[in-house]
Short mmCIF file of C-alpha atoms in Angstrom, two decimals:
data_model
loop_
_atom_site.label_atom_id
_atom_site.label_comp_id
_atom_site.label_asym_id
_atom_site.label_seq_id
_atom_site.Cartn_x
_atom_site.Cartn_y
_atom_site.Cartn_z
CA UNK B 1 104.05 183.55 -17.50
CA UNK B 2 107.05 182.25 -15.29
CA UNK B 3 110.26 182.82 -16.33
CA UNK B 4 112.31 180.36 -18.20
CA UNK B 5 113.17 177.29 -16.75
CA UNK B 6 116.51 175.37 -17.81
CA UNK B 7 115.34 171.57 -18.15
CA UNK B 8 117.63 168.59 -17.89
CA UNK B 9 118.14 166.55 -21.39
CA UNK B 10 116.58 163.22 -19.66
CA UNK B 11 117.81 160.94 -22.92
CA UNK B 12 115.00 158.80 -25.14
CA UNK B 13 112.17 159.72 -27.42
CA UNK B 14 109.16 160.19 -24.61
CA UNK B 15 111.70 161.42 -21.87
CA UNK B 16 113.52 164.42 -23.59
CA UNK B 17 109.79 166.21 -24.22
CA UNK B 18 108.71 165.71 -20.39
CA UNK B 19 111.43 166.97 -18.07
CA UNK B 20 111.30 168.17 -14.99
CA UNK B 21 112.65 171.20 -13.50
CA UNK B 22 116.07 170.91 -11.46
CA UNK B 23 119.24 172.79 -9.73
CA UNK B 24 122.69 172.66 -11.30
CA UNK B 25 125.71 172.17 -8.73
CA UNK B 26 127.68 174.63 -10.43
CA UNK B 27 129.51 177.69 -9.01
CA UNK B 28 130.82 179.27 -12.07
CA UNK B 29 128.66 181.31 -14.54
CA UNK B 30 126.26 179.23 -16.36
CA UNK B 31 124.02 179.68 -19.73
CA UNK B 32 121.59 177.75 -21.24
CA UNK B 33 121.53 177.80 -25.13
CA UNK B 34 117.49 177.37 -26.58
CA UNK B 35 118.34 175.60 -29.94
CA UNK B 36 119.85 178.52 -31.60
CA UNK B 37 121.54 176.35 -34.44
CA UNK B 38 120.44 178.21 -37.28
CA UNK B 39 117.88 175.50 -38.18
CA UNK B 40 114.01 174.94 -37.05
CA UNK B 41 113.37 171.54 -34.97
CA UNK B 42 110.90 169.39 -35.67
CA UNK B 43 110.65 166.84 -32.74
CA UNK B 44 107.74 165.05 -32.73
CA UNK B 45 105.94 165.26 -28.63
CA UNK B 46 105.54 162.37 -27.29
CA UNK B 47 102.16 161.22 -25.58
CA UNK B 48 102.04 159.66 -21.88
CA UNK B 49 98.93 159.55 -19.40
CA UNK B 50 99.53 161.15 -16.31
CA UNK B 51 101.88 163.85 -17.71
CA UNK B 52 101.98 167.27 -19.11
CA UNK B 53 104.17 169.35 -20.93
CA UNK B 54 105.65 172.41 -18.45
CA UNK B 55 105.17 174.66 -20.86
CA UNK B 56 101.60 174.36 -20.52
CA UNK B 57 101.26 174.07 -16.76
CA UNK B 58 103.31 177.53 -16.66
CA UNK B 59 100.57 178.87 -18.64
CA UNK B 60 97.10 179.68 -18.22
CA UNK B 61 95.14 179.38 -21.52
CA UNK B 62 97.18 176.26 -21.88
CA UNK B 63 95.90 174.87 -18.40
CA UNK B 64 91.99 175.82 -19.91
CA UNK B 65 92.43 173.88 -22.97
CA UNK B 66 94.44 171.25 -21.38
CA UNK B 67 91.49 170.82 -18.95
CA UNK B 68 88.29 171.07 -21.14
CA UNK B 69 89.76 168.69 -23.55
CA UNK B 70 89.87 166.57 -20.94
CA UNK B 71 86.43 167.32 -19.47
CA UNK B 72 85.25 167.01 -23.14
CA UNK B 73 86.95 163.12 -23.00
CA UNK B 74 85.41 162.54 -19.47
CA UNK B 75 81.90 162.74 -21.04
CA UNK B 76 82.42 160.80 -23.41
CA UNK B 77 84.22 157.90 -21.68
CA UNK B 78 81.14 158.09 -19.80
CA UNK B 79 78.45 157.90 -22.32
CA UNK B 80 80.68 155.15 -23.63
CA UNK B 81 80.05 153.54 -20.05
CA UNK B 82 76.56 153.44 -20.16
CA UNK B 83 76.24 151.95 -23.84
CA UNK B 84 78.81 149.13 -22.62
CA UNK B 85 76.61 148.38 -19.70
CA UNK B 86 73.77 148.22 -22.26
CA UNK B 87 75.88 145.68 -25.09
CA UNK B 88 78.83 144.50 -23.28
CA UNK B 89 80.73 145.50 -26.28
CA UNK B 90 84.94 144.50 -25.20
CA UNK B 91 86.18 146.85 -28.14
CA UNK B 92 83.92 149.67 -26.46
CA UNK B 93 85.26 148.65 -23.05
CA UNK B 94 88.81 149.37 -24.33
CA UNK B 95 88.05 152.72 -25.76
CA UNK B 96 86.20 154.36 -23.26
CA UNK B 97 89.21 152.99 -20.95
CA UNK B 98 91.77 154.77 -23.51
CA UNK B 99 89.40 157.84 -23.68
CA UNK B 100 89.14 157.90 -19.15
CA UNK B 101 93.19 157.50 -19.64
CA UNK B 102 93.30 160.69 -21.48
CA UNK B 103 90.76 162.54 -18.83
CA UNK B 104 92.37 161.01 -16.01
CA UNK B 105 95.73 162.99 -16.90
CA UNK B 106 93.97 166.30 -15.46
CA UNK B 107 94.63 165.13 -12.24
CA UNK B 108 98.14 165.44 -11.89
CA UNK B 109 98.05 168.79 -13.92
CA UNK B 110 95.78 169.94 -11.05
CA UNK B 111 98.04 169.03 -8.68
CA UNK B 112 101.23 170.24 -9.96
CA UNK B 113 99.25 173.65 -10.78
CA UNK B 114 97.55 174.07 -7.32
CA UNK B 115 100.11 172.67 -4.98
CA UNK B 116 103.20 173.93 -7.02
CA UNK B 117 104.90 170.09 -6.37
CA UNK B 118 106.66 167.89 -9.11
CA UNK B 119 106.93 165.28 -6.67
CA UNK B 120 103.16 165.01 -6.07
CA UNK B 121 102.21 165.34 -9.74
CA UNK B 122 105.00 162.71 -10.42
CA UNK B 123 102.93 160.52 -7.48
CA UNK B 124 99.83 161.13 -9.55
CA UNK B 125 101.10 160.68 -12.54
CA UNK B 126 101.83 157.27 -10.96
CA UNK B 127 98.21 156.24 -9.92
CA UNK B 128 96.99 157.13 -12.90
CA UNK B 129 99.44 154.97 -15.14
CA UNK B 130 98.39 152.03 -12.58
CA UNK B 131 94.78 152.48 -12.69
CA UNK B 132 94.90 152.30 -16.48
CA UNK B 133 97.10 149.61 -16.73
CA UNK B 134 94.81 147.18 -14.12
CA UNK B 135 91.88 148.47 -16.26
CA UNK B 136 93.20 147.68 -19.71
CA UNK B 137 94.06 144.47 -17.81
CA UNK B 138 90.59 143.59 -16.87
CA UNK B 139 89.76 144.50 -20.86
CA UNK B 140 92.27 142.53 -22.36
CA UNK B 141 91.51 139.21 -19.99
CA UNK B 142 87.85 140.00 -20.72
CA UNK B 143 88.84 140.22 -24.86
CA UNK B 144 90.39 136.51 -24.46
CA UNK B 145 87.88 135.13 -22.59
CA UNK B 146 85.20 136.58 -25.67
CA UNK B 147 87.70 134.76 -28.04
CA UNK B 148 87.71 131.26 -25.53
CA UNK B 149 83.89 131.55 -25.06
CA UNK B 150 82.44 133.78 -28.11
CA UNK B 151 79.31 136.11 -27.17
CA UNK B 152 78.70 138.63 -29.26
CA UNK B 153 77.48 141.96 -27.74
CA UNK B 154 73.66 143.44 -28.08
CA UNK B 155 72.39 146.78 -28.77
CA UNK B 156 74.63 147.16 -32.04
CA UNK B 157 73.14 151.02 -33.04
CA UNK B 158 74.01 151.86 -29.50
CA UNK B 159 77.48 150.71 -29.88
CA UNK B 160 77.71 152.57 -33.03
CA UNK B 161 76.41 155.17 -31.98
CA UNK B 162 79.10 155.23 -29.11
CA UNK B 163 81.66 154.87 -31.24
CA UNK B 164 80.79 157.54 -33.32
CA UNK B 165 80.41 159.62 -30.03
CA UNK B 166 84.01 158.44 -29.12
CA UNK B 167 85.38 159.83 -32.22
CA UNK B 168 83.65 163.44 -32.02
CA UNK B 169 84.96 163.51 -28.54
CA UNK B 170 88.53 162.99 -29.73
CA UNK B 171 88.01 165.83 -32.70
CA UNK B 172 86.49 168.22 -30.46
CA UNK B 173 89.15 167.90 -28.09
CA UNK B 174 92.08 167.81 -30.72
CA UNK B 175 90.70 170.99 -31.84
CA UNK B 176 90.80 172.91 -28.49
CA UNK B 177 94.37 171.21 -28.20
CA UNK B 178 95.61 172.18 -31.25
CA UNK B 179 93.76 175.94 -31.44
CA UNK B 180 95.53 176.89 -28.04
CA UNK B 181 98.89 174.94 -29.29
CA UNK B 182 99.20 177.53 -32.23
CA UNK B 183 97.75 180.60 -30.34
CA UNK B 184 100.28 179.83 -27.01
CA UNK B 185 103.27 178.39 -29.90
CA UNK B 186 102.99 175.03 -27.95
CA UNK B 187 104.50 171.84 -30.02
CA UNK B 188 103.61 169.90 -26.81
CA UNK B 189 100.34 171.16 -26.84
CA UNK B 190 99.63 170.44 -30.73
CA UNK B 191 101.41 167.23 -30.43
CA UNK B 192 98.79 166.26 -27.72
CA UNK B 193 95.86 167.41 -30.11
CA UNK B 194 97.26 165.21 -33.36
CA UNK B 195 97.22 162.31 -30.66
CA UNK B 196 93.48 163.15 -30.14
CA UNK B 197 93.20 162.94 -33.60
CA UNK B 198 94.33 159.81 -34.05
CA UNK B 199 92.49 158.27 -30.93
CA UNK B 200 89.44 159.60 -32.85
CA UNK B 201 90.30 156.95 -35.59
CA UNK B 202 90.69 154.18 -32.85
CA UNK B 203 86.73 155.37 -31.56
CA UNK B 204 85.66 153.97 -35.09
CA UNK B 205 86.96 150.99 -34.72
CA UNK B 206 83.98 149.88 -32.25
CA UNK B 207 82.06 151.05 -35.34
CA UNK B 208 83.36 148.74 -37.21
CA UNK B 209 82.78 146.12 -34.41
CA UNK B 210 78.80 146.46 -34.48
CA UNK B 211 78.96 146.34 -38.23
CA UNK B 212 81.14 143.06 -38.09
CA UNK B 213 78.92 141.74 -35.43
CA UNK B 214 75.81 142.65 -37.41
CA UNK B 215 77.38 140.68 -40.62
CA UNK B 216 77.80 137.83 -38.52
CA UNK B 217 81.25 137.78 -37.60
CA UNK B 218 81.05 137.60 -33.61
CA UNK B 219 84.77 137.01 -33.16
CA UNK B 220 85.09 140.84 -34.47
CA UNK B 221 84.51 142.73 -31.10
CA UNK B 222 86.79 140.38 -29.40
CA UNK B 223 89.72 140.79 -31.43
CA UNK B 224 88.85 144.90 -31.87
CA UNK B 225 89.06 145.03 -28.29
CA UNK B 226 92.22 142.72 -27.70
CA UNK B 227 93.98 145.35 -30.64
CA UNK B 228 92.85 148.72 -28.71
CA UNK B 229 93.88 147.44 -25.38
CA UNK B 230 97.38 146.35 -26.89
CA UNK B 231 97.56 149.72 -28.12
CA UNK B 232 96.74 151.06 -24.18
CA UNK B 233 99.27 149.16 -22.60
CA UNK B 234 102.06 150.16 -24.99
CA UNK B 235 101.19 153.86 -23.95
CA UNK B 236 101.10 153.14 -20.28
CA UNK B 237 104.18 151.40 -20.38
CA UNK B 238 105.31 154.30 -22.05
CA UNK B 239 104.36 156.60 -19.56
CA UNK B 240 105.67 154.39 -16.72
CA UNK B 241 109.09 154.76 -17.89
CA UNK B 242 108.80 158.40 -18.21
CA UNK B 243 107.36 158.80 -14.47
CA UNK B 244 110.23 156.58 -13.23
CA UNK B 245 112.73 157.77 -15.29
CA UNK B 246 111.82 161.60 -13.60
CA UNK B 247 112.14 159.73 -10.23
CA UNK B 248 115.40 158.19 -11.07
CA UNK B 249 116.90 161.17 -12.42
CA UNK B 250 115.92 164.01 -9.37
#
């Protein structure tokens, strides 16, 4: 593992976890203090698509779990694909945009890994923020159109069934998260696993669609879907401000 790095405090609650490695103009001596107050810290890591935590791109194992969690969410975003093609489900169309968002994040990690550049994997980290924002877009125009002009999707076991595929993904992928988090003493890295966690709750919610839908209640997958891409664009705005506050601040 690379030596320590000294990391800029970049100021506000997603910032402070995601810095960015920098030069001090200084010409005197100069130490950095790592939280010895006498007292454990219990910050909590905050989420953002397109970004990783240093700590883990300076490490190996972390890199393997960072990147089969993902791979784990890639397949299932696109199984998730396939059933929406099939029911045209809006609250599936969120999720398996949410669950791509979370995939999609291995591409700047590659970057920054391979080509050893924070501005590139900062320009990644960009795309990848605008792709899922125009995506969650398109879902959340589609969502009010479904509420203007009701249609309730088909193929309801298939959209359970997808939503019950979305949460395994999420579990199996908070579990490699969170196994390599304790092993490599990675906060970042278990933070990032609890967040699977909870986006494994968010899967069931499209269960809950095809049961509303099957009781009757078409409006159901509509408003699901309009909730879950809320959700989405909250992150990504999120993780815009992060990406530009690196910019601003190098």
């Amino acid at each position: 593992m690379a030596a320590t790095r000294a990391y800029e405090p970049l100021g506000g609650d997603m910032r402070r976890h995601f810095g960015v490695p920098h030069a001090h103009p200084h010409t005197g001596p100069h130490e950095h203090h790592l939280h010895d107050h006498g007292h454990a810290h219990t910050h909590d890591h905050g989420h953002s698509h397109g970004l990783v935590h240093d700590s883990i791109k300076r490490s190996r194992e972390g890199l393997r779990a960072v990147v089969l969690s993902f791979a784990v969410l890639g397949v299932t975003a696109l199984l998730q694909a396939l059933v929406y093609a099939l029911s045209g489900s809006v609250a599936l169309l969120a999720d398996l945009i949410h669950n791509a968002g979370d995939a999609l994040t291995a591409v700047p990690l590659a970057i920054a890994f391979r080509a050893r550049s924070a501005r590139a994997a900062r320009a990644a980290g960009l795309l990848v923020v605008a792709a899922i924002f125009v995506s969650a877009c398109v879902a959340g125009v589609e969502a009010v159109a479904r509420l203007i002009h009701p249609q309730a999707p088909t193929h309801l076991v298939a959209l359970a069934a997808a939503g019950v595929i979305g949460f395994v993904g999420n579990r199996i992928a908070a579990r490699v998260r969170i196994r390599a988090g304790r092993r490599l003493d990675s906060p970042a890295l278990i933070a990032d696993g609890n967040h699977a966690r909870a986006d494994a709750w968010v899967s069931l919610s499209v269960v809950a669609s095809a049961l509303a839908v099957a009781a009757g209640l078409q409006v159901a997958d509509a408003l699901i879907g309009l909730t879950i891409t809320i959700v989405i664009l909250r992150i990504t705005w999120e993780s815009w401000r992060t990406v530009r506050g690196h910019d601003h601040e190098h």
